[in-house]
C-alpha atoms as one frame of an Amber mdcrd trajectory, in Angstrom:
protein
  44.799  -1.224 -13.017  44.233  -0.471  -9.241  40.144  -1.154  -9.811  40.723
  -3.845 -12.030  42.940  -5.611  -9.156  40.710  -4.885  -6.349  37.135  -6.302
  -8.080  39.515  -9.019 -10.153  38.192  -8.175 -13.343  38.808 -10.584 -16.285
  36.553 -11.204 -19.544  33.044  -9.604 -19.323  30.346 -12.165 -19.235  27.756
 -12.854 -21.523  25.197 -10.885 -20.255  22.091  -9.202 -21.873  22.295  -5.433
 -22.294  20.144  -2.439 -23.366  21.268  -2.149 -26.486  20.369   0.811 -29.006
  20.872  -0.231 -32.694  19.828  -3.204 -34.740  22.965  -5.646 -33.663  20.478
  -7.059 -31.231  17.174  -8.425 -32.622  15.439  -8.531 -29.362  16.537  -4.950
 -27.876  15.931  -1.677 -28.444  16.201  -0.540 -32.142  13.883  -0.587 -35.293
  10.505  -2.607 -35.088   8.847  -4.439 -37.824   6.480  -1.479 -38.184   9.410
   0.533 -39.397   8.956   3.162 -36.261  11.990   3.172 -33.949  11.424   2.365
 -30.383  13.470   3.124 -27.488  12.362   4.255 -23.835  11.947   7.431 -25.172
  10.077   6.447 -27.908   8.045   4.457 -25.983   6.675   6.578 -23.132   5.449
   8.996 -26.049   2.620   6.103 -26.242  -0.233   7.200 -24.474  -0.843   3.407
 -23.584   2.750   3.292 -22.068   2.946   5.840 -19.995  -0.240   5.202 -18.801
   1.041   1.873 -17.388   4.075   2.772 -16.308   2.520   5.011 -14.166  -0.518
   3.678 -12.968   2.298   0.491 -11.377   4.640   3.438 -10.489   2.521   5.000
  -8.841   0.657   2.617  -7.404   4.356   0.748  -5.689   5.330   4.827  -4.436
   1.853   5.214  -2.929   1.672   1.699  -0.448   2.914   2.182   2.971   6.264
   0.995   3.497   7.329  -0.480   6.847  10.030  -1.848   8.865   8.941  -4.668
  11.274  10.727  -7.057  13.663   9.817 -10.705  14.904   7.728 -10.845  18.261
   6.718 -13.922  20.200   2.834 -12.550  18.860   3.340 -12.372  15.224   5.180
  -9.123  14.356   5.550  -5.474  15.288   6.028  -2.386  13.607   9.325  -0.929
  14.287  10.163   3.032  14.288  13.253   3.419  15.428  15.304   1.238  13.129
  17.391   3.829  10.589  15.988   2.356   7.873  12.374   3.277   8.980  12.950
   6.758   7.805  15.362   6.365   4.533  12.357   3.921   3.339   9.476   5.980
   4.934  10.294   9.162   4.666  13.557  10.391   2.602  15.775   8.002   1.472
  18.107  11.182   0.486  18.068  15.008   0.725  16.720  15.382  -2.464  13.903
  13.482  -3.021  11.294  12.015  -1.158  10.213   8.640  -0.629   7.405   8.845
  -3.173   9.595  10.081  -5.681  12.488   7.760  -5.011  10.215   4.656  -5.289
   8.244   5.867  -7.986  11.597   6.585 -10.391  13.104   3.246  -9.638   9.516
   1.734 -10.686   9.717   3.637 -13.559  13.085   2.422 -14.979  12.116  -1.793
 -13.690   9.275  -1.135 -16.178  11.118   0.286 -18.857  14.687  -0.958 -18.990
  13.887  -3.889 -16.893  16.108  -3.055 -14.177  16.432  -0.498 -11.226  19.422
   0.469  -9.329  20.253   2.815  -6.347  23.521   3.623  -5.166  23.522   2.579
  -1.147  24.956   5.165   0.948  26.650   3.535   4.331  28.094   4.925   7.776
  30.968   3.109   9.362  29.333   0.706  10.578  27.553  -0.376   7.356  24.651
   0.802   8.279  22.347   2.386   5.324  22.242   6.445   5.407  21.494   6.995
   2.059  19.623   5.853  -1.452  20.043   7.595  -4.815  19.057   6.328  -7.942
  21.270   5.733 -10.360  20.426   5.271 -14.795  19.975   1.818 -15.855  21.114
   2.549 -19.626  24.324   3.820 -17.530  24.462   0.697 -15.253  26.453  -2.674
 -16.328  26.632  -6.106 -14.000  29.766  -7.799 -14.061  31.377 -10.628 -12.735
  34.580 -10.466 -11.443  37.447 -13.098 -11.216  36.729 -14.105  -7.261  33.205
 -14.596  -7.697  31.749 -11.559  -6.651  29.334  -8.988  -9.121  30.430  -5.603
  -9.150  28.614  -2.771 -11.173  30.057   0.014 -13.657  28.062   3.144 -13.765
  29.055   5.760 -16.307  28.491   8.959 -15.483  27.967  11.635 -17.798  25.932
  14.160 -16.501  25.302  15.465 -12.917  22.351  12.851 -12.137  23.988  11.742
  -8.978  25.880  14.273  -6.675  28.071  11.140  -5.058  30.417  10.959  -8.298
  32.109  14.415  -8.651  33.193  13.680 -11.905  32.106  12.250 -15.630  33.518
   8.829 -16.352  33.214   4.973 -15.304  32.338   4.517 -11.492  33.244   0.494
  -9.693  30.401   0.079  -7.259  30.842  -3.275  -4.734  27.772  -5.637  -4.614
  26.918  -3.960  -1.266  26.852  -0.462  -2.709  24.183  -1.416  -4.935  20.212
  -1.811  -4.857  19.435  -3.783  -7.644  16.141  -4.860  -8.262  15.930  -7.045
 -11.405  12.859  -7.900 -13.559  12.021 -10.900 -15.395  15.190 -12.101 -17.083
  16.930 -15.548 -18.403  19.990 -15.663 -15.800  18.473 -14.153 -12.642  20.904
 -11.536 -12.398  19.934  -9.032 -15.279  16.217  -8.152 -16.147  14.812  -7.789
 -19.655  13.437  -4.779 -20.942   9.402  -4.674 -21.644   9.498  -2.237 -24.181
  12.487  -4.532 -25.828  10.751  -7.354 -25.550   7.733  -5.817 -27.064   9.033
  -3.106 -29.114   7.289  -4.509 -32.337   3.713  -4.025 -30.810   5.289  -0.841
 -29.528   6.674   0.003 -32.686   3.042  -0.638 -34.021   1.417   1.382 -31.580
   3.871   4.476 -32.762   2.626   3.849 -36.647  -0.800   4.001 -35.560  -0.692
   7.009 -34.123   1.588   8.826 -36.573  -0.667   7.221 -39.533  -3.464   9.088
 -37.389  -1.470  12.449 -37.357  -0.880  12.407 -41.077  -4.155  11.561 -41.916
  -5.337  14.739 -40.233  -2.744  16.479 -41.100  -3.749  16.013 -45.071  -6.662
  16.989 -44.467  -8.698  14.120 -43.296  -8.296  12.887 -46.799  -6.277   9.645
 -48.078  -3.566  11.164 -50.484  -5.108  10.895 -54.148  -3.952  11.638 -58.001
  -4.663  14.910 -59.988  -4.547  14.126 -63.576  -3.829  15.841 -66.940  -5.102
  15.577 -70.030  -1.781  16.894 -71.136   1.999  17.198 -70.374   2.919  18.959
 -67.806   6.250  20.618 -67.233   6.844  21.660 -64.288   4.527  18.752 -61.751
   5.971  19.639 -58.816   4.551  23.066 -58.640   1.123  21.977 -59.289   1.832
  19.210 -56.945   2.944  22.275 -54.219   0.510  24.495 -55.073  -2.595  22.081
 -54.572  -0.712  21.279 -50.803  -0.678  24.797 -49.982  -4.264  25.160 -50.851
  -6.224  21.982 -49.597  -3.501  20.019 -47.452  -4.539  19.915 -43.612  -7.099
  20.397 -41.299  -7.950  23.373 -41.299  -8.047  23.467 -45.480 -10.815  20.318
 -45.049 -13.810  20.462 -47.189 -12.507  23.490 -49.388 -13.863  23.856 -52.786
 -11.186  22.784 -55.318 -10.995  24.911 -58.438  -9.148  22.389 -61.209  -8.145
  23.898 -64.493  -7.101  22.828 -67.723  -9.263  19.652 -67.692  -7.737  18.282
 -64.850  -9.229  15.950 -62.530  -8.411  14.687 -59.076  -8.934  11.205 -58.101
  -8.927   9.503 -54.663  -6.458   6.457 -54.664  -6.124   5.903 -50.792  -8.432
   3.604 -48.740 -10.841   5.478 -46.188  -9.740   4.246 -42.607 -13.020   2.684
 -41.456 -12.523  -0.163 -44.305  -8.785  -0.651 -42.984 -10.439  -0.650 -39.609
  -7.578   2.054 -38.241  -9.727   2.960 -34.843 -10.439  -0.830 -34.356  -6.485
  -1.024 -34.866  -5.699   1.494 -32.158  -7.982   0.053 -29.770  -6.246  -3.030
 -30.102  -2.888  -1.885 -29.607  -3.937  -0.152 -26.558  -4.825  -3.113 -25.230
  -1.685  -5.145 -26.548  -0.133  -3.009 -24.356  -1.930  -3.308 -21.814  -1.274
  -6.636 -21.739   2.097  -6.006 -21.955   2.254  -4.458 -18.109  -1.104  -6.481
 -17.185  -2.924  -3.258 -16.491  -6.736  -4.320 -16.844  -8.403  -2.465 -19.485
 -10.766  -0.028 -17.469  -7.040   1.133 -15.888  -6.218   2.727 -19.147  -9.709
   4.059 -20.142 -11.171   1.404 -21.996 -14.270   1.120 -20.507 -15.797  -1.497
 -23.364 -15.911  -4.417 -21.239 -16.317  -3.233 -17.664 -19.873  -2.967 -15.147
 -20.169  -1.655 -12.312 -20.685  -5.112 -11.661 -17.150  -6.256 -12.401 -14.998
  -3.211 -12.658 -14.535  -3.794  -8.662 -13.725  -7.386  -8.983 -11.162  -6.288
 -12.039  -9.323  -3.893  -9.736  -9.037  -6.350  -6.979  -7.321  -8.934  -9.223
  -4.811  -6.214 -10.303  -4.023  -5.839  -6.536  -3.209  -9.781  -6.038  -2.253
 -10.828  -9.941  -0.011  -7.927 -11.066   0.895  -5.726  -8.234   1.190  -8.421
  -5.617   4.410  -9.755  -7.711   6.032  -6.536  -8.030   5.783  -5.800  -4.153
   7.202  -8.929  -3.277  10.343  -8.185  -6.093  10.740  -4.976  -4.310  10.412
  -6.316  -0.649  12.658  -9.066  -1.346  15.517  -7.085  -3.387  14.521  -4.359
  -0.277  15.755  -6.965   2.760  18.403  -8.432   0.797  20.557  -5.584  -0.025
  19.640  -3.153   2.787  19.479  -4.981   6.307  23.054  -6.174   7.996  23.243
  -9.720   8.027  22.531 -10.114  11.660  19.358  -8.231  11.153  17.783 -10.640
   8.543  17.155 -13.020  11.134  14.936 -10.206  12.852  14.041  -7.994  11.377
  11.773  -7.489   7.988  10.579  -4.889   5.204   6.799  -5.141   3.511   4.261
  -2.855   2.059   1.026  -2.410   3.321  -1.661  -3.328   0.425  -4.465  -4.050
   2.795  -6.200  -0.747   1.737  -5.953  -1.480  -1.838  -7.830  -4.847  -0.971
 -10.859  -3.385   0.847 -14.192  -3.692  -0.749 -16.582  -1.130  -1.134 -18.472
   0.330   2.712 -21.170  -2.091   2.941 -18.841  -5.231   1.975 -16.830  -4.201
   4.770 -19.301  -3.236   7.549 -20.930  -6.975   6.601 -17.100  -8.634   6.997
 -16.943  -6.094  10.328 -19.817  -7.790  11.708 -19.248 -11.236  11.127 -15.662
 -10.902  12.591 -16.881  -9.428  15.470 -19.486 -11.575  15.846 -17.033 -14.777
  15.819 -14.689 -13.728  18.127 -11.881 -13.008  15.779 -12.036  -9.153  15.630
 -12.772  -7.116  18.542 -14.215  -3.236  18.150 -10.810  -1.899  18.299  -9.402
  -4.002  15.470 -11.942  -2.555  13.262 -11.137   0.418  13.617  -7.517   0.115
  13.206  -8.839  -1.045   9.803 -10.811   1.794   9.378  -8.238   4.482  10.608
 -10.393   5.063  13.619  -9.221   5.933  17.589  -9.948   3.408  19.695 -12.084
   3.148  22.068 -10.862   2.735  25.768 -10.497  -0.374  26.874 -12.517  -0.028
  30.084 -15.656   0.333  27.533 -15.222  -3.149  25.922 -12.450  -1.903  23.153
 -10.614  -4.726  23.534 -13.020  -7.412  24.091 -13.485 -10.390  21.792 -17.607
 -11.644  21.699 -18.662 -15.035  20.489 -22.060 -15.881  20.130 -23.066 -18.064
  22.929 -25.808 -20.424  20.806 -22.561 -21.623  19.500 -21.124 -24.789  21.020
 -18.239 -27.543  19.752 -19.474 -30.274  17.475 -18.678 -33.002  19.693 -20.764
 -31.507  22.313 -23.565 -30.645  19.893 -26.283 -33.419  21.341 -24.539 -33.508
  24.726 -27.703 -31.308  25.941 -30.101 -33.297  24.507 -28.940 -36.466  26.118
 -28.486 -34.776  29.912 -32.371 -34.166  28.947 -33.484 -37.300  28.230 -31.262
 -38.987  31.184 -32.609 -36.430  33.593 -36.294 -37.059  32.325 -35.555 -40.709
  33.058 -34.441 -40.514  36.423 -37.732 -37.658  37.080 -39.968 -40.876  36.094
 -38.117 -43.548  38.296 -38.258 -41.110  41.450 -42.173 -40.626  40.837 -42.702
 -44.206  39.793 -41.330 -44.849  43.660 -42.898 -41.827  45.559 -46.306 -44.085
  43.984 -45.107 -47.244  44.990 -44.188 -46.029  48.922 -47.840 -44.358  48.968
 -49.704 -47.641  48.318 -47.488 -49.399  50.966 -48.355 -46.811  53.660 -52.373
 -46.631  52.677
């Protein structure tokens, strides 16, 4: 009664929820494939977990700043508390690579990612710790405000000393939601998708059992007579011939019996060509381009470089801005918004290959806009002293403004003009005096 005063809780709102069972069409639960998918499930996929943690990966690996308004642009800032929570460890248990890297993990899967927010007296942030989103619920309380429940049942979290239901305020909460229908809750992926998911999982369980019999399709042995006891024949002939490593064994029938193949040989139902394209579907899911997750069909070393630049800007460039947006929102004071901000560094996912560079080097240099010592900054390079031309910013001098381009040529014909009046003179004052 004392919690449900303090966040004014009345009826939960309608809100979408990871759900596991079939009372929800859309979320977790059976597929149309018959397989059951889950997150569980789901990252058993080869194609799954390979996306979910090539983006994982990818958002715990970019460089993660803190930088503050300045009358030039912006600086970097290293002092601010948040530098090292962010940068370094945002708690005494994991590092910052980890930390990011789970909460990527659980936006891709469930949808949603949440971290408890740990804060001094002064509200200032000392602490981040993940916290379960199948554990997590948003609610909506009767003045307004969202407040989260987090039910603890295990010993994920070392801030809640005990099992049960946890009230976390708005401000005691990271939340950083995927792509959902009311802006406050994210949709799972894998719930989303779980029949192509679900497919995925028959595939590759069709694939086991099809090895596991054998490499055979399952078949008929029949009798000329009445048998009366089929099951043991039916056992015996597993024991002999079923899997792998009882392939291509000579079968011994007796009695007149023959054995017939029924099933239908997985190059005419096109299984491979089935997997392939479920690997993909997947991959599509996440939009991981295909070379990404090994397929290699449609990639050149023409192209491939090309592909992985548009997976910087089309699918990872959205996911940095979620993160640096949910980042500011719930983690700098209110009177720092105004000054200060958080981004990731992407710029060395975005450089070309050596030559491209050294050829975009040049030109910058060469038109004024990047000076030796900006280069290599870029190239993780000491610079060079500014009393040897570091600093210095070059322009070729054959270069002039357009409205000045034919000022030259008319000083030229002017000055010729005024050269042929003079002479035209001298002539005239040397006939007078002869």
């Amino acid at each position: 009664m004392v919690l449900s005063s303090i966040f004014g809780i009345t009826k939960a709102r309608d809100k979408p929820i990871n759900h596991y069972g079939s009372a929800y069409s859309f979320l977790f639960g059976r597929s149309t494939s018959g397989k059951s998918v889950d997150e569980r499930t789901a990252m058993q996929t080869t194609a799954v977990y390979s996306c979910v943690r090539i983006l994982a990966e990818a958002i715990a690996s970019l460089p993660l700043h803190i930088y503050k308004y300045s009358d030039t642009g912006k600086e970097m800032v290293y002092d601010h508390p948040l530098y090292s929570i962010l940068h370094n460890e945002p708690n005494n248990e994991m590092t910052s690579f980890v930390f990011r890297e789970t909460l990527m993990s659980h936006l891709l899967i469930w949808g949603n990612a949440y971290a408890q927010v740990i804060r001094d007296g002064g509200g200032r942030v000392i602490g981040l710790y993940p916290l379960l989103p199948n554990k997590v619920e948003v609610e909506r309380g009767g003045n307004g405000q969202l407040f989260y429940i987090y039910s603890k049942d295990s010993d994920e979290n070392p801030n809640f000393k005990k099992n049960g239901e946890f009230y976390l305020k708005q401000e005691d909460v990271l939340h950083i939601p995927g792509l959902g229908f009311d802006g406050l809750v994210g949709y799972s992926p894998i719930a989303m998708a779980k029949n192509a998911v679900g497919m995925t999982l028959a595939c590759e369980e069709y694939g086991a059992s099809f090895f596991a019999n054998g490499a055979n399709p399952g078949g008929v042995l029949e009798h000329p007579g009445v048998l009366k006891d089929p099951k043991k024949v039916r056992d015996s002939w597993n024991s002999v011939y079923r899997g792998t490593n009882n392939a291509h064994k000579v079968a011994v029938l007796e009695e007149g019996m023959k054995y017939q193949q029924i099933g239908i040989p997985p190059e005419e139902a096109q299984f491979l060509e089935t997997r392939k394209f479920q690997i993909n579907e997947v991959a599509r899911l996440y939009r991981i381009p295909p070379h990404l997750v090994g397929d290699l069909e449609k990639s050149s070393f023409s192209n491939i470089e090309q592909q992985s630049l548009e997976f910087v800007k089309y699918t990872l460039d959205p996911w940095v801005i979620r993160w640096e947006q949910s980042l500011q929102k719930a983690l700098l004071l209110p009177q720092e918004k105004q000054e200060y901000f958080i981004k990731f560094n992407v710029d060395g996912l975005l450089r070309g290959d050596y030559q491209s560079r050294m050829n975009g080097y040049a030109i910058g240099i060469q038109n004024g806009f990047l000076s030796p010592n900006d280069v290599r900054k870029l190239e993780n390079l000491n610079p060079i002293p500014e009393a040897e031309g570091g600093n210095l910013y070059l322009i070729n001098g054959n270069m002039t403004k357009l409205k000045e381009a034919g000022a030259f040529a008319e000083d030229t014909i002017s000055q010729k003009s005024i050269d042929v009046e003079e002479n035209n003179a001298a002539k005239q004052n040397r006939r007078r005096q002869q």
